[in-house]
PDB file of C-alpha atoms and ligand atoms in Angstrom:
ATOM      1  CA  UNK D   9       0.000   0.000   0.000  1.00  0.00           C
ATOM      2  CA  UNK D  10       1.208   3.470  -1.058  1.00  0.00           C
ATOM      3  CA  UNK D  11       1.840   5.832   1.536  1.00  0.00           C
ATOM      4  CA  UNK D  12      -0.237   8.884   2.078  1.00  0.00           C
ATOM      5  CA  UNK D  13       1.759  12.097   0.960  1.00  0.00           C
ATOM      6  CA  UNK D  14       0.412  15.478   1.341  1.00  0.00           C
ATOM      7  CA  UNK D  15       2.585  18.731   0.404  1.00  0.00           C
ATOM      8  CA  UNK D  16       0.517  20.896   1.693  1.00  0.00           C
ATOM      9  CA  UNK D  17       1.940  21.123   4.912  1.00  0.00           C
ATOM     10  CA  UNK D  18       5.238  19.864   4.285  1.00  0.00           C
ATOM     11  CA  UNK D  19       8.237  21.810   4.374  1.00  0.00           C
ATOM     12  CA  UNK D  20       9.938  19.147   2.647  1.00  0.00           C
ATOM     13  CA  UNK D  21       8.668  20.508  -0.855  1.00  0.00           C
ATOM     14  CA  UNK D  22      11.589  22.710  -0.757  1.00  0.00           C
ATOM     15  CA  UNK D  23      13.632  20.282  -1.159  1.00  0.00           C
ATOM     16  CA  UNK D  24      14.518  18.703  -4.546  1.00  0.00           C
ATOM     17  CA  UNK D  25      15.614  15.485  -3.513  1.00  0.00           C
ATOM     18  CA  UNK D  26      12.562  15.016  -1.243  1.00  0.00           C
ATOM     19  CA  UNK D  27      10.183  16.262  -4.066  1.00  0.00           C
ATOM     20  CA  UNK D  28      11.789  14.015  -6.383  1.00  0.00           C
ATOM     21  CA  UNK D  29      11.660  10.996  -4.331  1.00  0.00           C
ATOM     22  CA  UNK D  30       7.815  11.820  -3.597  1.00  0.00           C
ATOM     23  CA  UNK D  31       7.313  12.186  -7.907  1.00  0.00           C
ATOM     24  CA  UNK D  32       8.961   8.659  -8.378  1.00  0.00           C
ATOM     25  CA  UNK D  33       6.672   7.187  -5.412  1.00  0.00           C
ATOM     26  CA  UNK D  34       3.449   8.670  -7.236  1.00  0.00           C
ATOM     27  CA  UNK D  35       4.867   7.683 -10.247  1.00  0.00           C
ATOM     28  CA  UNK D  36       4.393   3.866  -9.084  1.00  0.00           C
ATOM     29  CA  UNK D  37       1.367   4.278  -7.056  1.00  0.00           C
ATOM     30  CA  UNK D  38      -0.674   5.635 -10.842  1.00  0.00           C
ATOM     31  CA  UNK D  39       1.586   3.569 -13.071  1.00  0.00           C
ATOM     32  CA  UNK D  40      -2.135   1.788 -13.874  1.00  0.00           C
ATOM     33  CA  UNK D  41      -4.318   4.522 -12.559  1.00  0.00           C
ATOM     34  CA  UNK D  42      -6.625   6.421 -15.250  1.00  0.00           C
ATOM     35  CA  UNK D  43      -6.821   9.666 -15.847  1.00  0.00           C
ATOM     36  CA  UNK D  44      -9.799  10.864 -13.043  1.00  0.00           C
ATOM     37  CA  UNK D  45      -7.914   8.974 -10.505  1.00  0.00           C
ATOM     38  CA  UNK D  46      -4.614  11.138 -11.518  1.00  0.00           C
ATOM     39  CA  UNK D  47      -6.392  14.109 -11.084  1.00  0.00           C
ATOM     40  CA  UNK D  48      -7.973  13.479  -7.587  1.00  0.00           C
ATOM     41  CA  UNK D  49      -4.617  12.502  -6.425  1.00  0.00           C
ATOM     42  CA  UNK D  50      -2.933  15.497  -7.767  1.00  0.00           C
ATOM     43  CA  UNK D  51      -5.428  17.385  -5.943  1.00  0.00           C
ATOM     44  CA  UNK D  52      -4.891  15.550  -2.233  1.00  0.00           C
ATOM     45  CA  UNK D  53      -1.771  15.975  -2.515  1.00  0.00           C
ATOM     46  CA  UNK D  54      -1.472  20.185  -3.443  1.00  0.00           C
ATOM     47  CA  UNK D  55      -4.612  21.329  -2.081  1.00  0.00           C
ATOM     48  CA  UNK D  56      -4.587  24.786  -3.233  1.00  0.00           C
ATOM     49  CA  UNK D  57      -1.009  25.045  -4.095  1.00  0.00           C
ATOM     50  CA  UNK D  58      -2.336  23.483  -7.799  1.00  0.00           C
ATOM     51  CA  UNK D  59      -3.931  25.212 -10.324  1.00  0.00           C
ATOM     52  CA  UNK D  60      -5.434  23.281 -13.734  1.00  0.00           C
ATOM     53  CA  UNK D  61      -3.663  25.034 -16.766  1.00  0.00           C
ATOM     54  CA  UNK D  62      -7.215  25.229 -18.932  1.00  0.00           C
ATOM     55  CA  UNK D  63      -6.404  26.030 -22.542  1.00  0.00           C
ATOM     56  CA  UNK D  64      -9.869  26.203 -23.693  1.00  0.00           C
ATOM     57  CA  UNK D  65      -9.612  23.135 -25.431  1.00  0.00           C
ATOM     58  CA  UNK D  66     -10.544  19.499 -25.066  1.00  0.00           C
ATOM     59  CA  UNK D  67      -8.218  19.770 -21.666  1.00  0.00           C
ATOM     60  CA  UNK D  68     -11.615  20.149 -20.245  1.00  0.00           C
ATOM     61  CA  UNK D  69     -11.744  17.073 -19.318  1.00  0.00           C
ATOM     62  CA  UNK D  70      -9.129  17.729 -16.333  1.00  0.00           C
ATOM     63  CA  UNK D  71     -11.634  20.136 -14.825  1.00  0.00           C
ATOM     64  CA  UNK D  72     -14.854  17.793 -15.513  1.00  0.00           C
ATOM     65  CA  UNK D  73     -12.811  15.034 -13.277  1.00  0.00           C
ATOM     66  CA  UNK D  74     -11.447  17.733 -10.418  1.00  0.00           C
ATOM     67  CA  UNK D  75     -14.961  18.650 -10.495  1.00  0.00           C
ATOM     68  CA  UNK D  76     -16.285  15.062  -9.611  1.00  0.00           C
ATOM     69  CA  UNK D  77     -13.050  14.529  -7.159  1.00  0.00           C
ATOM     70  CA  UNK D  78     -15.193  16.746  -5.025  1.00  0.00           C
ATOM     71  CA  UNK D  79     -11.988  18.467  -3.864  1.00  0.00           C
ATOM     72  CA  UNK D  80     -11.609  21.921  -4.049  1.00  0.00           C
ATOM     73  CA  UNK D  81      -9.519  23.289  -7.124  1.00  0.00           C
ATOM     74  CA  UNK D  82      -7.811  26.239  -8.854  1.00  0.00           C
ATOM     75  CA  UNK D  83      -8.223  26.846 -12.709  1.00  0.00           C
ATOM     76  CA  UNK D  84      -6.258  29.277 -14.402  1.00  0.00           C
ATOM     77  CA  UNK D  85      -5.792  29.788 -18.627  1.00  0.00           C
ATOM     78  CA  UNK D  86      -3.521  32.361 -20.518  1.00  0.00           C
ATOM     79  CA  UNK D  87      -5.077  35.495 -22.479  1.00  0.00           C
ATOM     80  CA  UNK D  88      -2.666  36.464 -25.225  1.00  0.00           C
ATOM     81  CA  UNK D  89      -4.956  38.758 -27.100  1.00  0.00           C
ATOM     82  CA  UNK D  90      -4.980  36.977 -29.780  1.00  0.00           C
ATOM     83  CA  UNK D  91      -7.365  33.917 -28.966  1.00  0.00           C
ATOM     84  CA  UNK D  92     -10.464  33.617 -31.223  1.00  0.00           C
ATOM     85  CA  UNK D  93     -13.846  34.912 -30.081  1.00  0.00           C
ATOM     86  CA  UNK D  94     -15.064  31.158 -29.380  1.00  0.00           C
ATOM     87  CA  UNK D  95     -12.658  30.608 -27.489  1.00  0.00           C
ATOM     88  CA  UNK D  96     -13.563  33.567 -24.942  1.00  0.00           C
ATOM     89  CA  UNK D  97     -17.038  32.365 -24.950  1.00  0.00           C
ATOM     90  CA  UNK D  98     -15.919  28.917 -24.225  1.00  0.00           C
ATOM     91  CA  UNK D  99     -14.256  29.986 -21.344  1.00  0.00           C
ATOM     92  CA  UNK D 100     -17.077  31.556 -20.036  1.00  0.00           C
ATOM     93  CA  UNK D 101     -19.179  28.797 -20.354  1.00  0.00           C
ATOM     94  CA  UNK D 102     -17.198  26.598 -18.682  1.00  0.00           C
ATOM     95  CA  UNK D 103     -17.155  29.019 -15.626  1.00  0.00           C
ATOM     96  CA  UNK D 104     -20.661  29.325 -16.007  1.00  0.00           C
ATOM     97  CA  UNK D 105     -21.300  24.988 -16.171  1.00  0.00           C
ATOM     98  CA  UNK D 106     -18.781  24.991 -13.137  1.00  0.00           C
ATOM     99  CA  UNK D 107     -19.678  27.271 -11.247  1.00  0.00           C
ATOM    100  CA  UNK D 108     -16.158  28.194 -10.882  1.00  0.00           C
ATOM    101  CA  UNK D 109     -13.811  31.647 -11.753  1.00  0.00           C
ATOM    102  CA  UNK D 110     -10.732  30.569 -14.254  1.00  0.00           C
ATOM    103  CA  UNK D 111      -8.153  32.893 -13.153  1.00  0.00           C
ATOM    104  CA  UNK D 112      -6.678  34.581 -16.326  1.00  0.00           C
ATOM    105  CA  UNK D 113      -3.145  35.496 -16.696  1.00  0.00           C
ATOM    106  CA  UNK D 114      -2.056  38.259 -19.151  1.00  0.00           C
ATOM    107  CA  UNK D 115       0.982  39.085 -21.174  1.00  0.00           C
ATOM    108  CA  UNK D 116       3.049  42.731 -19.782  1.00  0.00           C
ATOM    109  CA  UNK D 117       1.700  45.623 -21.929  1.00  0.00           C
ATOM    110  CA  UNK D 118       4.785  47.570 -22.258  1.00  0.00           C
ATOM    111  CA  UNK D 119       6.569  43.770 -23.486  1.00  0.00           C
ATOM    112  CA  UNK D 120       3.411  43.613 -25.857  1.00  0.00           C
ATOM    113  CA  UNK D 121       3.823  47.394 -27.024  1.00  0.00           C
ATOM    114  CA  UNK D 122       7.652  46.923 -27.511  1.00  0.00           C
ATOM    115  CA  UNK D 123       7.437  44.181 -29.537  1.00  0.00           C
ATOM    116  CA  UNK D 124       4.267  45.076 -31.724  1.00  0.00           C
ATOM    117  CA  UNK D 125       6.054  48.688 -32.056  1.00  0.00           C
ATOM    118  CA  UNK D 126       9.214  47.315 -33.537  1.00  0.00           C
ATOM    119  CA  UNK D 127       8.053  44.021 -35.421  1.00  0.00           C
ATOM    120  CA  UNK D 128       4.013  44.389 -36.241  1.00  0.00           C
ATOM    121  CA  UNK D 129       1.400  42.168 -35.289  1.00  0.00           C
ATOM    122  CA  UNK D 130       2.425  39.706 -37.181  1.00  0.00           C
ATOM    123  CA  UNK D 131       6.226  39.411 -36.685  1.00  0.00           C
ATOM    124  CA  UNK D 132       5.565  35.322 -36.268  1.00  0.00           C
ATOM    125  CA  UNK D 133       5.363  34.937 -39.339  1.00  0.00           C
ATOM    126  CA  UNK D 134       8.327  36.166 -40.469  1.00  0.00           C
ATOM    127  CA  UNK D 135      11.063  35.169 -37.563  1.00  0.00           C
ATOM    128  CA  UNK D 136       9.098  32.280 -35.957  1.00  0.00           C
ATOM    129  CA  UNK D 137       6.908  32.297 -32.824  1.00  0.00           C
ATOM    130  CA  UNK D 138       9.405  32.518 -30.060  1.00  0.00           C
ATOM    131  CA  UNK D 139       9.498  35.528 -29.192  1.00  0.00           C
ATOM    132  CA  UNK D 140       5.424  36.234 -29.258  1.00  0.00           C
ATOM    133  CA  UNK D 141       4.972  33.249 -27.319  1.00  0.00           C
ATOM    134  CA  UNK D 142       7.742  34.129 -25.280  1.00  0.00           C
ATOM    135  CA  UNK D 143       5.671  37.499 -24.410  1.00  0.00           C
ATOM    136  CA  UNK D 144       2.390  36.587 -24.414  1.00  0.00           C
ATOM    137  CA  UNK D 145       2.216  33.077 -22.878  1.00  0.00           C
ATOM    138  CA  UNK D 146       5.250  31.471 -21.251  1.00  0.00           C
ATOM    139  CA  UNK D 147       6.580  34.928 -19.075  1.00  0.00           C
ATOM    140  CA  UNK D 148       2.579  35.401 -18.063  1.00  0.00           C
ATOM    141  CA  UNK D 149       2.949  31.292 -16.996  1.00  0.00           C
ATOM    142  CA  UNK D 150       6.456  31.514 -15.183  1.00  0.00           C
ATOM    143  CA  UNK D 151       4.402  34.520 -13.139  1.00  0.00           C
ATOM    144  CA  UNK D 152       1.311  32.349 -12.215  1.00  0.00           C
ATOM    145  CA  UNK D 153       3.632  29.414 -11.941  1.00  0.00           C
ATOM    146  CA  UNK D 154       5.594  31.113  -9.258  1.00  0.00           C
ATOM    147  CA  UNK D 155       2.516  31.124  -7.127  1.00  0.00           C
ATOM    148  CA  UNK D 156       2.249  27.556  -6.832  1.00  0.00           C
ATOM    149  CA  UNK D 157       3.854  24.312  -6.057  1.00  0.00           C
ATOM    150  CA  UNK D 158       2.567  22.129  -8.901  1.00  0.00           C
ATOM    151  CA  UNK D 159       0.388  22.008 -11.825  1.00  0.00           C
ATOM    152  CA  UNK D 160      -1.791  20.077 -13.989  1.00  0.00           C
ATOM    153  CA  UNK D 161      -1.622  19.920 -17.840  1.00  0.00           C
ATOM    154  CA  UNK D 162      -3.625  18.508 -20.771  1.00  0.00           C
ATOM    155  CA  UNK D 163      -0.523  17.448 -22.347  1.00  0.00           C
ATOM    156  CA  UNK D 164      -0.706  14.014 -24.353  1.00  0.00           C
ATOM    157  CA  UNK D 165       1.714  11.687 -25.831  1.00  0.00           C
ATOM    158  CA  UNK D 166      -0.131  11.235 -28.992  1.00  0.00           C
ATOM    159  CA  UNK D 167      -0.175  14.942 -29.239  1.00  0.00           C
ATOM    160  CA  UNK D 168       3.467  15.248 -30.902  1.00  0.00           C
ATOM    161  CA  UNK D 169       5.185  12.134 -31.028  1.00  0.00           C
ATOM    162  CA  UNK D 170       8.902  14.100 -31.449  1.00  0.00           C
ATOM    163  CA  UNK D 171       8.082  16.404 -28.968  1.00  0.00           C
ATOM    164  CA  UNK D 172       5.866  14.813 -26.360  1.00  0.00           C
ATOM    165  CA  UNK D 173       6.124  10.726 -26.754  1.00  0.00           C
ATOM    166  CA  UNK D 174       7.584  10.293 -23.078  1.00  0.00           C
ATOM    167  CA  UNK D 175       6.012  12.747 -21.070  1.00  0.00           C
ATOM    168  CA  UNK D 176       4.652  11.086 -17.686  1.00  0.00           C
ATOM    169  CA  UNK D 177       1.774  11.198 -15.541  1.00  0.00           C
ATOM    170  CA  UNK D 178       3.705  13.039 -12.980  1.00  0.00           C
ATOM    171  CA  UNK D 179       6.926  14.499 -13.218  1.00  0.00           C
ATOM    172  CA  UNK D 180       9.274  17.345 -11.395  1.00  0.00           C
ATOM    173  CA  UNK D 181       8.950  20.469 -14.580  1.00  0.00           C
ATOM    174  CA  UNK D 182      12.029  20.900 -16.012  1.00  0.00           C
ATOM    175  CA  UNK D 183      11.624  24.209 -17.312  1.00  0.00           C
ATOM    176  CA  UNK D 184       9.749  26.255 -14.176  1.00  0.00           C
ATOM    177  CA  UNK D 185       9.883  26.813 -10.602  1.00  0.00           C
ATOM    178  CA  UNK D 186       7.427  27.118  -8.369  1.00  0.00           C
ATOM    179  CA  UNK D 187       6.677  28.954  -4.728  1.00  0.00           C
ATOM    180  CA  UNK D 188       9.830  31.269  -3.949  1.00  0.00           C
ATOM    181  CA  UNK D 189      11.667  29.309  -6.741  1.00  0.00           C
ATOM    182  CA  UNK D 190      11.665  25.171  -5.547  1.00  0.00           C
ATOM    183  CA  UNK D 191      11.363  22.515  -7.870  1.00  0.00           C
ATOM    184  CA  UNK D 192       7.589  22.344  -9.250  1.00  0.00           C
ATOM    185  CA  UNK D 193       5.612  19.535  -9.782  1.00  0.00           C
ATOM    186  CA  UNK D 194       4.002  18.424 -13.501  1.00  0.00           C
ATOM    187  CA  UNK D 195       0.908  16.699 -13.183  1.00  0.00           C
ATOM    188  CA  UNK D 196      -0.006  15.507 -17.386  1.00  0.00           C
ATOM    189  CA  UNK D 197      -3.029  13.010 -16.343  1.00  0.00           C
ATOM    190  CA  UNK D 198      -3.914  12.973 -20.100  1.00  0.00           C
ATOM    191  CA  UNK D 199      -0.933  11.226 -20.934  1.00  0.00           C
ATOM    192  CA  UNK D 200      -1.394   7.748 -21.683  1.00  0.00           C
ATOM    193  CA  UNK D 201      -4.730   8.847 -23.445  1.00  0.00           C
ATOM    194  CA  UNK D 202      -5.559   9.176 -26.966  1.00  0.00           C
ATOM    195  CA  UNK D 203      -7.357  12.123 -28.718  1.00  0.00           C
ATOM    196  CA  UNK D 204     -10.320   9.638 -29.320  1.00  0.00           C
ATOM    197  CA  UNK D 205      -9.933   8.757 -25.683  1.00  0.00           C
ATOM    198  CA  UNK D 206     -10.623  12.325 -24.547  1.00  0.00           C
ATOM    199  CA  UNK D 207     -13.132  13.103 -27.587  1.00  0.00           C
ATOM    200  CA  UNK D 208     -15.165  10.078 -25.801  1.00  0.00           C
ATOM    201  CA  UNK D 209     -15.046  11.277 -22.055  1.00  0.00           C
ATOM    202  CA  UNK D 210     -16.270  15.113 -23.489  1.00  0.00           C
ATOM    203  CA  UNK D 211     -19.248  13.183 -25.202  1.00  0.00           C
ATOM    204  CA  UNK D 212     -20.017  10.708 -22.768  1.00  0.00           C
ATOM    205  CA  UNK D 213     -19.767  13.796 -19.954  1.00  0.00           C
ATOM    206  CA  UNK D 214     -21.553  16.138 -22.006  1.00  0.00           C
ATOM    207  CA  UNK D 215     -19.117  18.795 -21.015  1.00  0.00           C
ATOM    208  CA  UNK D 216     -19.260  21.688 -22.370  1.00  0.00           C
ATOM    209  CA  UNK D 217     -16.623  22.395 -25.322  1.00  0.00           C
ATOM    210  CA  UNK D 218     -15.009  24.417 -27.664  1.00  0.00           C
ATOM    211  CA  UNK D 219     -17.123  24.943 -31.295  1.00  0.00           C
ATOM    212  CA  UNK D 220     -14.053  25.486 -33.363  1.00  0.00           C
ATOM    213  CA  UNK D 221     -13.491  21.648 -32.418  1.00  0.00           C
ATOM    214  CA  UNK D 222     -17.000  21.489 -34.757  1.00  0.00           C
ATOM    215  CA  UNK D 223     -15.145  23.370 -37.922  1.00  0.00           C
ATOM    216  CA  UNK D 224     -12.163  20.955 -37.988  1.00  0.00           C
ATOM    217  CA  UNK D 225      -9.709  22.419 -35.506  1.00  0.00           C
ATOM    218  CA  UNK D 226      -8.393  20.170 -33.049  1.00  0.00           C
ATOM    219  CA  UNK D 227      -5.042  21.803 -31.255  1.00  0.00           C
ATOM    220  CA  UNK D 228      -6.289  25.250 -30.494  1.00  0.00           C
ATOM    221  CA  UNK D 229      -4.359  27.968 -29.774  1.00  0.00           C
ATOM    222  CA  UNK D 230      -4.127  31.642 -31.051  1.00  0.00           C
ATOM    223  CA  UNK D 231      -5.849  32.251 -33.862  1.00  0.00           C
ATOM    224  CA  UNK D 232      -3.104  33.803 -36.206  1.00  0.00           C
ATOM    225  CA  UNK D 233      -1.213  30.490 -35.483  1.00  0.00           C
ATOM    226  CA  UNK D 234      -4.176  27.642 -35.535  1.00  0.00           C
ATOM    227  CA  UNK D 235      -5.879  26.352 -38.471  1.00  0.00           C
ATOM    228  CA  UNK D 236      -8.057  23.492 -39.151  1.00  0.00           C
ATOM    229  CA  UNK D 237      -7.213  20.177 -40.150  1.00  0.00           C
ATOM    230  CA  UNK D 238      -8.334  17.704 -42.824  1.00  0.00           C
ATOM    231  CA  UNK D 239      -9.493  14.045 -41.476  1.00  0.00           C
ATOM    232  CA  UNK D 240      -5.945  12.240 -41.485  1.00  0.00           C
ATOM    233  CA  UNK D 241      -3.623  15.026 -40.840  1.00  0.00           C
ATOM    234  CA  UNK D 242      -2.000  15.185 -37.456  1.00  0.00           C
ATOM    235  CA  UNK D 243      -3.625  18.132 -35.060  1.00  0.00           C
ATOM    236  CA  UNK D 244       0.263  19.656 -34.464  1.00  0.00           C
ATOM    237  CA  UNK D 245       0.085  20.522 -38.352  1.00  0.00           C
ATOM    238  CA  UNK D 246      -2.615  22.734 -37.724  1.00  0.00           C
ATOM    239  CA  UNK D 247      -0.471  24.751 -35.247  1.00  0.00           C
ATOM    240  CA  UNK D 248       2.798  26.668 -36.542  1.00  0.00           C
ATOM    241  CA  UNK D 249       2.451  24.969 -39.874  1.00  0.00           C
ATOM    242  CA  UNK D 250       4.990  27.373 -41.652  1.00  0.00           C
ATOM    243  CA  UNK D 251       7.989  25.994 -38.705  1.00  0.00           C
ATOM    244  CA  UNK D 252      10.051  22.655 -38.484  1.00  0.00           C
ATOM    245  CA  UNK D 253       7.594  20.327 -36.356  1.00  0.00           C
ATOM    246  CA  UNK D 254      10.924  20.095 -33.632  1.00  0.00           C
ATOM    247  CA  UNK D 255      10.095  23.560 -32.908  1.00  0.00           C
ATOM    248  CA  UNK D 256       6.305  23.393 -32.352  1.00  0.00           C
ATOM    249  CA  UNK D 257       5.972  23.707 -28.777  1.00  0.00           C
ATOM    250  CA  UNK D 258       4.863  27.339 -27.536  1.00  0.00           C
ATOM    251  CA  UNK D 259       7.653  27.268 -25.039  1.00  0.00           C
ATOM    252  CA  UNK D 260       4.889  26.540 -22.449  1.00  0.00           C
ATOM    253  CA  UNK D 261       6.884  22.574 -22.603  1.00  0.00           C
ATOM    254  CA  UNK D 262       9.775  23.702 -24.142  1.00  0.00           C
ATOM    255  CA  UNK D 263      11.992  21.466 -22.280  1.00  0.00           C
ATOM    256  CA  UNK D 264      10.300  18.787 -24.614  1.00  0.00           C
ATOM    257  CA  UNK D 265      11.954  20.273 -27.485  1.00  0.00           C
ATOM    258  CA  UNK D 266      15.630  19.798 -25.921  1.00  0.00           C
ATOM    259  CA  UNK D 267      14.718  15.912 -26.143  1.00  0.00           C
ATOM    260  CA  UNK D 268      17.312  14.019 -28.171  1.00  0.00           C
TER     261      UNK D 268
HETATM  262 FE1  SF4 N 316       1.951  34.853 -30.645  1.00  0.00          FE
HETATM  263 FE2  SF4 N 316       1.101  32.888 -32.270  1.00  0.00          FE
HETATM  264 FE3  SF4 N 316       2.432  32.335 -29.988  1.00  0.00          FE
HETATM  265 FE4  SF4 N 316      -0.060  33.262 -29.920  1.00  0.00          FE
HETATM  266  S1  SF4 N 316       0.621  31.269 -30.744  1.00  0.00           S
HETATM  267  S2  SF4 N 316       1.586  33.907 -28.618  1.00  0.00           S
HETATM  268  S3  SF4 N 316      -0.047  34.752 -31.643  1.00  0.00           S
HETATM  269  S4  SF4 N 316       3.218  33.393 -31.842  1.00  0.00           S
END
């Protein structure tokens, strides 16, 4: 039998072997669990030191099974100003279905201003989306990160096989930092699903979801950078299509992309 381990009143999160040995343990304890039971345990364990990262996508699903945990739990997504209008509206009516508040992180104006100033709006397109992701989604997620000791992703293994085919169900982040800078935990309880997987747990659920999903998009992000894609064609070629598929992560996972 596992042992019970709760961070949220242990000092020992600030310390990276102790965290690490606690990731490995969980790691074991869900090597067979599903994806609901990944989620309630995440929970237990962070209590309100977790937040859901809630793209307004199909990831959902993470907050239709931290709403049956019956646990308490944060939600938070990323407004980059460039998001399509359904995608506002979805948000809001998954508050609404919830009964919950996503907390919404924005990018700096002045980095915004600086950069639209110098380059355009659509600068992208021209020298790749590093540095507008850079500005608009991963410095707004190191802030909201900072505030917290772990958090939970919709992140799949199907969804990038380069860039994302050994992601785990738990893992220490290897890019952020969490509360006054320790080592944060990754919670990806989508991992060992399939798109088809999570398609059937929206249906089955009838959660509420995103109506772009309806017009053939499947990875949604901003809309400059998203497209829809035909029946066959991987969902990642419907992000960043004009960029080498190595470099197609936002920078939100860019450790992924250091993979060999
Ligand atoms: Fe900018 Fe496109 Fe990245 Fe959105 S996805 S932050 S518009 S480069």
């Amino acid at each position: 039998m596992s042992r019970a381990i709760d961070l949220r009143d242990d000092a020992s999160v600030q310390a990276p072997h102790a965290l690490a040995s606690d990731v490995a343990a969980w790691q074991t304890e869900l090597a067979r669990a599903g994806a609901e039971a990944i989620v309630a345990r995440a929970l237990e364990a962070f209590g309100d030191t977790i937040a859901i990262s809630f793209s307004g996508a199909e990831d959902v699903v993470l907050i239709e099974y931290a709403h049956r945990s019956g646990h308490p739990f944060r939600v938070f997504t990323l407004d980059t100003g460039r998001l399509h209008g359904e995608t506002y509206r979805f948000i809001e009516a998954v508050e609404q279905h919830y009964g919950i508040r996503v907390e919404v992180g924005f990018p700096e104006a002045a980095a915004v201003t600086g950069m639209v100033r110098d380059k355009g709006l659509f600068s992208f397109f021209r020298d790749g989306h590093t540095e507008c992701c850079g500005i608009r989604k991963v410095a707004p997620l190191q802030r909201h990160l900072a505030g917290l000791r772990a958090w939970i992703t919709g992140q799949r293994r199907d969804q990038s096989p380069q860039t994302r085919g050994r992601i785990d169900v738990v893992e220490l982040d290897a890019r952020f930092s969490g509360q006054a800078g320790a080592p944060l935990v990754k919670w990806n309880p989508l991992a060992r699903l399939s798109s088809t997987d999570v398609w059937d747990e929206i249906h089955a659920s009838a959660v509420p979801f995103n109506p772009l999903h309806a017009r053939g998009f499947v990875s949604i992000g901003c809309e400059p950078c998203t497209r829809a894609v035909l029946p066959g064609q991987h969902e990642r070629e419907g992000r960043w299509w004009w960029e080498h598929e190595t470099s197609k992560e936002c920078g939100l996972h860019l450790d992924l992309v250091a993979e060999p």
